[in-house]
Tab-separated table of C-alpha atoms in Angstrom:
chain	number	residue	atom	x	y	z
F	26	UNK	CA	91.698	93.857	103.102
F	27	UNK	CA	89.572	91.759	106.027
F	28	UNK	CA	91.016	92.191	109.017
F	29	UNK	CA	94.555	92.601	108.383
F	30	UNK	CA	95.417	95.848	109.127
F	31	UNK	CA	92.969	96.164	112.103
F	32	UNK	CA	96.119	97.003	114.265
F	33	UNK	CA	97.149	99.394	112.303
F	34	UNK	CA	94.418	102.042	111.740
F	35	UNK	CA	96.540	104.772	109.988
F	36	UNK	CA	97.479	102.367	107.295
F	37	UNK	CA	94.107	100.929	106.807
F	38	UNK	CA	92.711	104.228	106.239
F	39	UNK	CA	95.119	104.809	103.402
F	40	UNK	CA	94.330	101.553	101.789
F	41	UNK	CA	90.645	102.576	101.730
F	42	UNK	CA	91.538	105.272	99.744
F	43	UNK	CA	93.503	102.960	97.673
F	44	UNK	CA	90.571	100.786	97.196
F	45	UNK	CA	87.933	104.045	96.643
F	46	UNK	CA	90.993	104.838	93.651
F	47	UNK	CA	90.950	101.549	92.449
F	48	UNK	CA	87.236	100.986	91.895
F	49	UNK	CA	86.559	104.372	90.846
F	50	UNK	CA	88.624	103.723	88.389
F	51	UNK	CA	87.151	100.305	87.430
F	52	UNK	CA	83.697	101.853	87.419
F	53	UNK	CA	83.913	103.316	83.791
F	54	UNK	CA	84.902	99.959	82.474
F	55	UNK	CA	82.344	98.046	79.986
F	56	UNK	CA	79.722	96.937	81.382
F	57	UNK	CA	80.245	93.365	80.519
F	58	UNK	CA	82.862	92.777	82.764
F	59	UNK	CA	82.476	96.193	85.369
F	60	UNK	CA	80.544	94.073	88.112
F	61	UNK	CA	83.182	91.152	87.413
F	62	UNK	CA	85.882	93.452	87.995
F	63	UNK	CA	84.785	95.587	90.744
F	64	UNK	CA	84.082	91.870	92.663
F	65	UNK	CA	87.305	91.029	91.655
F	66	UNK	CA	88.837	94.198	93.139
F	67	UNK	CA	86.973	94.392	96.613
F	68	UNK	CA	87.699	90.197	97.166
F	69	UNK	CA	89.354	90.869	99.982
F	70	UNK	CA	93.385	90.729	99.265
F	71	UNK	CA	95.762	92.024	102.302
F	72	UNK	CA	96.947	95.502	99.717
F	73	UNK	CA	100.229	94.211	100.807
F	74	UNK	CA	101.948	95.849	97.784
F	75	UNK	CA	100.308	99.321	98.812
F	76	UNK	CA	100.685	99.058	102.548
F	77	UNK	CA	104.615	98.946	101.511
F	78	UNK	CA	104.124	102.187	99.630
F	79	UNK	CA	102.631	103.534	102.490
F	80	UNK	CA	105.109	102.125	105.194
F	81	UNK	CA	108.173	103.419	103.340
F	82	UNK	CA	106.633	106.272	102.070
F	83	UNK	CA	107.583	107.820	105.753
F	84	UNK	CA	111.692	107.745	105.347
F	85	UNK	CA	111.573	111.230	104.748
F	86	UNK	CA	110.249	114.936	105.398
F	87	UNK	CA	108.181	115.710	102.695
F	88	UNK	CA	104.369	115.091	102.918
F	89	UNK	CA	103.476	113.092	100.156
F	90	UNK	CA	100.507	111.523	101.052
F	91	UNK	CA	98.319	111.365	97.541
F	92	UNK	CA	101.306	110.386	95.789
F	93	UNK	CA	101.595	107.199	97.853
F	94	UNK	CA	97.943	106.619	97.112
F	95	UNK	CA	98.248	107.201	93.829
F	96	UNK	CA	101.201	105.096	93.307
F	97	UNK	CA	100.064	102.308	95.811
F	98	UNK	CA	96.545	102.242	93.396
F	99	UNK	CA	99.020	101.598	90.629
F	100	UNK	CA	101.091	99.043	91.494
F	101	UNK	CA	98.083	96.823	93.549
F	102	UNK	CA	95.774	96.759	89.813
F	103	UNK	CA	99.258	95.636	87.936
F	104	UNK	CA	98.859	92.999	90.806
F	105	UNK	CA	95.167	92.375	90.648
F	106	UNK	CA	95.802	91.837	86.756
F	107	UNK	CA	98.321	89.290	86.836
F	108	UNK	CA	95.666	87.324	89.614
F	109	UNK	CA	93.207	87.558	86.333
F	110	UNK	CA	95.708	86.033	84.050
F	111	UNK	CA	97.388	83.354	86.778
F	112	UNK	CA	93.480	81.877	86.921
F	113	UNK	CA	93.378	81.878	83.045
F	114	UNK	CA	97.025	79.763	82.921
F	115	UNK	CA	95.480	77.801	86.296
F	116	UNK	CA	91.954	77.453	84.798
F	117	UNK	CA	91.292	78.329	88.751
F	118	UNK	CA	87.730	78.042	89.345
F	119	UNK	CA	88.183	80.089	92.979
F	120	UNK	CA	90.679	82.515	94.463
F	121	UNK	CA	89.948	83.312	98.043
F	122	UNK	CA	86.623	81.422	98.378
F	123	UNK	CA	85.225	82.940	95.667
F	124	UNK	CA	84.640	82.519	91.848
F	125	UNK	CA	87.467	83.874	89.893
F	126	UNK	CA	87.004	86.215	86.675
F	127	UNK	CA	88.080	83.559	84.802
F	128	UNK	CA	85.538	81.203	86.066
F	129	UNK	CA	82.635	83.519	85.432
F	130	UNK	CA	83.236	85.166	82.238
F	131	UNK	CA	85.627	82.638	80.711
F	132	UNK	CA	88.476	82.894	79.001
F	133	UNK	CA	88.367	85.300	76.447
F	134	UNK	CA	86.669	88.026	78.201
F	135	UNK	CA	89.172	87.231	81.383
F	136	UNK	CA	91.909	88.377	79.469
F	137	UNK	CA	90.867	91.166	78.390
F	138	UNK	CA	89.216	91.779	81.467
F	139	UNK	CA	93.285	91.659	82.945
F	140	UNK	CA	94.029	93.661	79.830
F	141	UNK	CA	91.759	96.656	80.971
F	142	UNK	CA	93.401	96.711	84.737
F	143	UNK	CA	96.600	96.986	83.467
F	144	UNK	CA	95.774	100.276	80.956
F	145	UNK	CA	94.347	101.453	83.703
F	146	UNK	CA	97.071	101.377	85.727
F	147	UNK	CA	99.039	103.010	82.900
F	148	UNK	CA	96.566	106.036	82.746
F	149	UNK	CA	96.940	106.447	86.582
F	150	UNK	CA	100.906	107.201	86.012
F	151	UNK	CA	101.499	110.678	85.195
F	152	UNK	CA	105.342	110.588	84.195
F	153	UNK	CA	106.076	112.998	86.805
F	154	UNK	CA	106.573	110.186	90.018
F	155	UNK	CA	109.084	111.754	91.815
F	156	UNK	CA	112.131	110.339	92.633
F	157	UNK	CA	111.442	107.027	91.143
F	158	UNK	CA	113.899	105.751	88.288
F	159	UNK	CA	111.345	104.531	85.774
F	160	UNK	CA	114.257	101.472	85.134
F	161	UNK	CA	113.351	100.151	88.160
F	162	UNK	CA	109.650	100.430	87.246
F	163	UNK	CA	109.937	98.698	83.772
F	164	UNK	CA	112.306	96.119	84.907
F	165	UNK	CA	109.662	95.056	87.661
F	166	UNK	CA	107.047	94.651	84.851
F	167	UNK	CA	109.409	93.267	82.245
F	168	UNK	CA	111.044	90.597	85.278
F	169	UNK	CA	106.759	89.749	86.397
F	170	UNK	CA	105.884	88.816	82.407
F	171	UNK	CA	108.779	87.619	81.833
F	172	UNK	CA	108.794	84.578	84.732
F	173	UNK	CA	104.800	84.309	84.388
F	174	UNK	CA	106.196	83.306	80.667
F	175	UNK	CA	108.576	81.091	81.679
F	176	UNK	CA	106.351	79.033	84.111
F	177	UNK	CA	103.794	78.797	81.788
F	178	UNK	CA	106.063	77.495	78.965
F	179	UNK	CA	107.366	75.140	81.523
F	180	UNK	CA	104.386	73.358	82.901
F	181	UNK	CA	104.240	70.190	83.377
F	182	UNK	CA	108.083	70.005	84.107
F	183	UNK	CA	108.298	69.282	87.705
F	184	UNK	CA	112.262	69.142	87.307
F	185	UNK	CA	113.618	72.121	87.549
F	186	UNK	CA	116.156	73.045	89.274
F	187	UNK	CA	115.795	75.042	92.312
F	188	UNK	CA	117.959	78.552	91.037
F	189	UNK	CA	115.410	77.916	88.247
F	190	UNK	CA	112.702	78.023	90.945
F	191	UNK	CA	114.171	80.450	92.576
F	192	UNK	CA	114.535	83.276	89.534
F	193	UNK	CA	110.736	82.482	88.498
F	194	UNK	CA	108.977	83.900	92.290
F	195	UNK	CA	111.621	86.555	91.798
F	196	UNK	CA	110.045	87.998	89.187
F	197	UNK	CA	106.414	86.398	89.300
F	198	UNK	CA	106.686	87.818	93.273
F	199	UNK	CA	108.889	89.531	94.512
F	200	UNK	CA	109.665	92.092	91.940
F	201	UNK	CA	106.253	94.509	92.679
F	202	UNK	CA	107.224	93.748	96.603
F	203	UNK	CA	110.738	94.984	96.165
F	204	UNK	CA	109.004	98.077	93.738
F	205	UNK	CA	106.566	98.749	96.442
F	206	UNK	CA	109.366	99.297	99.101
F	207	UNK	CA	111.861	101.166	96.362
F	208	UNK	CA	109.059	103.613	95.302
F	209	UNK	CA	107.621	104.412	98.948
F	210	UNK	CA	110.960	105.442	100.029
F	211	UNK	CA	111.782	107.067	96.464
F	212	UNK	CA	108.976	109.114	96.544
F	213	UNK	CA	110.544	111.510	99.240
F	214	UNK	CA	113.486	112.336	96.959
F	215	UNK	CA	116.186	111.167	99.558
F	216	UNK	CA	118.983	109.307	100.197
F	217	UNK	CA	118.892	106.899	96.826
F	218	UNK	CA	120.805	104.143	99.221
F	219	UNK	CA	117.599	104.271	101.699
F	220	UNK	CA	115.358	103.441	98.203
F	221	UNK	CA	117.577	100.462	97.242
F	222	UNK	CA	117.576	99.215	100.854
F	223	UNK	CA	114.232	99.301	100.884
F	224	UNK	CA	114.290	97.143	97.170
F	225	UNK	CA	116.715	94.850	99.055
F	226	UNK	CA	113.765	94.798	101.857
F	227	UNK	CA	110.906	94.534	99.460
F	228	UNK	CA	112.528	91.428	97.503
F	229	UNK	CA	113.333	89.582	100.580
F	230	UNK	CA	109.338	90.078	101.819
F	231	UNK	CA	108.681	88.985	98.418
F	232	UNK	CA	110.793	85.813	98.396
F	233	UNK	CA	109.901	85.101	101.979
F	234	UNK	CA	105.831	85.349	101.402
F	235	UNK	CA	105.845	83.326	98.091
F	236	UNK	CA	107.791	80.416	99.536
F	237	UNK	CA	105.453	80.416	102.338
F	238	UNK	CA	102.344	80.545	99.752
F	239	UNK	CA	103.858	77.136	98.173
F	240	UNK	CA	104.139	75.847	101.538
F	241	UNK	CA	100.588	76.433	102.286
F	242	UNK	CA	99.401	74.616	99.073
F	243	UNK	CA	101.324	71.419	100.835
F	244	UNK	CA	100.021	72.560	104.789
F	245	UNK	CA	97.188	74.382	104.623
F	246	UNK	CA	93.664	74.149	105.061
F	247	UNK	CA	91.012	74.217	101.784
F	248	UNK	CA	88.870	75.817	103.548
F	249	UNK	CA	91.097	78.895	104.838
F	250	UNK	CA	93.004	78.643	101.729
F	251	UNK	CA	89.842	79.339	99.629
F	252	UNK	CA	90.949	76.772	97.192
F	253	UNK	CA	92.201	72.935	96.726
F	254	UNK	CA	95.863	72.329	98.305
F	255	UNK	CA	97.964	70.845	96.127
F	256	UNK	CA	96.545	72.970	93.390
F	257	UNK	CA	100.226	73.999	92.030
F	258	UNK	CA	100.908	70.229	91.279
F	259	UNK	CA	97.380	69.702	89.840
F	260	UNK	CA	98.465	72.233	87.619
F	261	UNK	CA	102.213	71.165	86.617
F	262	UNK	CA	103.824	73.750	88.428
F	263	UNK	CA	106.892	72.785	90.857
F	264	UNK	CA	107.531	74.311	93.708
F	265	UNK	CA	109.743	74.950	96.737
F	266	UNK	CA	109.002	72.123	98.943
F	267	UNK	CA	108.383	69.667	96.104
F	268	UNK	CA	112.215	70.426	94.511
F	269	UNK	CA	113.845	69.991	98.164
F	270	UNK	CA	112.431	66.502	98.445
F	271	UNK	CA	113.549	65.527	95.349
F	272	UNK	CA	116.711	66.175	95.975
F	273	UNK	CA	116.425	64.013	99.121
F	274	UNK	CA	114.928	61.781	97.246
F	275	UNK	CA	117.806	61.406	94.940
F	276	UNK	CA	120.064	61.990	98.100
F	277	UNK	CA	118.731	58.694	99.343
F	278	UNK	CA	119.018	56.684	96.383
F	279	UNK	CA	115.074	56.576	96.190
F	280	UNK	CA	112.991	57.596	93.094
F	281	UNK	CA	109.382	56.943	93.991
F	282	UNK	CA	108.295	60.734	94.055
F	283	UNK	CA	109.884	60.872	90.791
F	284	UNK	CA	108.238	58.260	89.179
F	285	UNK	CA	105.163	59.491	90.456
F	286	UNK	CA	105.365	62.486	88.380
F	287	UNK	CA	107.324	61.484	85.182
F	288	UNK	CA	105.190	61.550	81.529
F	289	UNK	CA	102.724	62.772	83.520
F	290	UNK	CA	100.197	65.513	82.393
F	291	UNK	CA	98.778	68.561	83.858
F	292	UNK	CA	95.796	68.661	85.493
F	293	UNK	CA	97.174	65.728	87.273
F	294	UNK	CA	94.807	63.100	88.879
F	295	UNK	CA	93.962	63.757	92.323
F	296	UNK	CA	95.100	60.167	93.661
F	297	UNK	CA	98.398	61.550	92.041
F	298	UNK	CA	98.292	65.186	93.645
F	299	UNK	CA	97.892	63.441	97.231
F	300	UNK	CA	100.316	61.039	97.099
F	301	UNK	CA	102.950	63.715	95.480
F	302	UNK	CA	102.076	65.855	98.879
F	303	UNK	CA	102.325	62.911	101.324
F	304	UNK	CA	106.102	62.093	99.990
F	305	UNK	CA	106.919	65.615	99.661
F	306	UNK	CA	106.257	65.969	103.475
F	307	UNK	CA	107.738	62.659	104.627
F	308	UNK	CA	110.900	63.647	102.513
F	309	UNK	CA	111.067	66.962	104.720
F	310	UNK	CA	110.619	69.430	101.707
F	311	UNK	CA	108.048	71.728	103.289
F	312	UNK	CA	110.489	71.905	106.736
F	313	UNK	CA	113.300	72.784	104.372
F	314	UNK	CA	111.753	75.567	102.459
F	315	UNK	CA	110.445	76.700	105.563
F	316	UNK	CA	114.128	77.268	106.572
F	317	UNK	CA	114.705	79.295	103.415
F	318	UNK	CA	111.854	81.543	104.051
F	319	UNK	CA	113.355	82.324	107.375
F	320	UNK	CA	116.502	83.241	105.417
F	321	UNK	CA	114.853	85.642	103.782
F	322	UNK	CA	112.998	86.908	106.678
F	323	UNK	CA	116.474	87.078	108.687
F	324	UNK	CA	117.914	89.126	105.939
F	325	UNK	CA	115.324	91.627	105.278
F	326	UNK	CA	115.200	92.294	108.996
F	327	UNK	CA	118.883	93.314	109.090
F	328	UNK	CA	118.526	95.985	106.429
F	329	UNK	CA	115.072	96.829	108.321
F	330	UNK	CA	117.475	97.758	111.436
F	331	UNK	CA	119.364	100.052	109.497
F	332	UNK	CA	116.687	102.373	108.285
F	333	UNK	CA	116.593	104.081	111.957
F	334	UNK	CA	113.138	104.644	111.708
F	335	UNK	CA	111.212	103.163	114.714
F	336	UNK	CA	107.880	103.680	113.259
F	337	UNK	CA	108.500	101.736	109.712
F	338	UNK	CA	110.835	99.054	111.758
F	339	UNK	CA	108.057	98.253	113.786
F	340	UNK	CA	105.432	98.109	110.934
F	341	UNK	CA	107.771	96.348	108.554
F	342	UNK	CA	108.500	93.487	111.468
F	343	UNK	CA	105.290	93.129	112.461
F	344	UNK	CA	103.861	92.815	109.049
F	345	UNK	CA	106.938	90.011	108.376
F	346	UNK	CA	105.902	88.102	111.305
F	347	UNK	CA	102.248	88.289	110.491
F	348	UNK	CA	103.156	86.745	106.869
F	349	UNK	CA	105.449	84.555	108.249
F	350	UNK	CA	102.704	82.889	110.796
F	351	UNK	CA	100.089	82.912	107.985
F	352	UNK	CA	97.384	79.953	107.331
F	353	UNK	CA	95.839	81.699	104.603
């Protein structure tokens, strides 16, 4: 969590107690992988998908506070175990600076390791949430397997179209955003048009942040980053920024980037990786998905507007803006 929610105390103080859930929960796990895990779990992440529980969690009356926290905890170790299994596919030897599950237990145990967080998660859901429609739950899970499936099968293929693209950080992404939003607002047992809104909200945060991640593995800093840029095209996976200069590329009659990365296979050479980001750039890919993100940014904000709550309007814009701005 950092320093991210430093301006906004109540929050922070609920993700704490999302955290205490979390590792209190990890803490009975075998003791082969329990350190592992509870490192894992305290490495620092934003809780974005909780905060969202929390922020949304206010469109109503009712006081639901521990339900929030309980379905926040849920929702952020689904997360947290699809990091474990993104490092396996990745063979990622760090996630924000440090060494990834993967990395220090290996394969094998990393999976199962993933495995545990996510029947954990499970026991944490009682079958009672209230007013949440358990469709909306399983077809966030079944969309986030499904396009972690589909990029994995495709890797390697850096020519995919960009509705292709486009479908896979839907699901990979912005499905548990969108969930986060829905089952905040669902929670209170409203209006079921303020809970979709808030979906609508959550999926366009979702979009928004993950095309900014792929921009900062062309832009950003190593060092902040806490791993290699370029690391998606070390690891044959095609993104944003990448796509939208291809098509300029093809726009202009030019195929160098293309060559470049034809009968090529994954982990791709560094010489390869840097000159792949250096055309990407020239060919204005990153400015372009940029202006997507925006997009996304500019739609979630009008449905933001229509909640008529000043309190979650300001915390939902601010926390846009803050993603939007990101170097890390």
């Amino acid at each position: 969590m950092a320093d991210f929610w430093n301006d906004e105390p109540t929050i922070q103080s609920h993700l704490s107690l999302v955290s205490a859930t979390i590792e209190q929960t990890v803490a009975n796990a075998h003791g082969f992988i329990r350190q592992v895990l509870l490192d894992h779990v305290k490495s620092g992440g934003k809780m974005l998908r909780p905060a969202l529980v929390m922020i949304t969690s206010k469109l109503g009356e009712h006081e639901i506070h521990d339900d929030a926290v309980r379905v926040g905890s849920i929702i952020e170790m689904i997360h947290l175990a699809s990091l474990v299994h993104d490092d396996i596919i990745d063979t990622a030897e760090k996630r924000r600076g440090q060494a990834t599950v993967f990395a220090r237990v290996g394969a094998k145990q990393a999976v199962l390791a993933g495995d545990f967080l996510l029947a954990k998660a499970l026991v944490l859901t009682s079958g009672k949430e209230r007013g949440i429609d358990s469709r909306v739950v399983s077809s966030a899970f079944a969309r986030l397997c499904e396009s972690e499936l589909d990029q994995d099968a495709g890797q390697g293929n850096f020519f995919i179209s960009r509705r292709n693209y486009l479908r896979r950080i839907a699901g990979k992404t912005a499905s548990l955003f969108a969930l986060s939003c829905y089952a905040g607002a669902a929670l209170q047992e409203g209006d079921p048009l303020v809970a979709m809104r808030c979906h609508r909200i959550g999926y366009c945060l979702g979009m928004a942040f993950q095309i900014q991640d792929d921009i900062l593995d062309y832009t950003g800093s190593a060092d902040k980053l806490g791993k290699q840029t370029g690391n998606d095209l070390r690891c044959g996976i095609p993104t944003l920024p990448l796509l939208y200069a291809l098509e300029a590329e093809q726009e202009q009659g030019n195929d160098r980037l293309r060559s470049l990365l034809e009968n090529v296979q994954a982990p791709l050479h560094p010489r390869t990786v840097k000159q792949a980001l250096v055309l990407t750039d020239e060919l204005g890919g990153v400015q372009k998905a940029q202006l997507l993100a925006e997009s996304y940014k500019n739609r979630a904000f009008a449905d933001i507007r229509l909640l008529n709550h000043p309190e979650v309007e300001r915390q939902l814009t601010n926390l846009f803006t803050k993603l939007s701005t990101r170097s890390v």
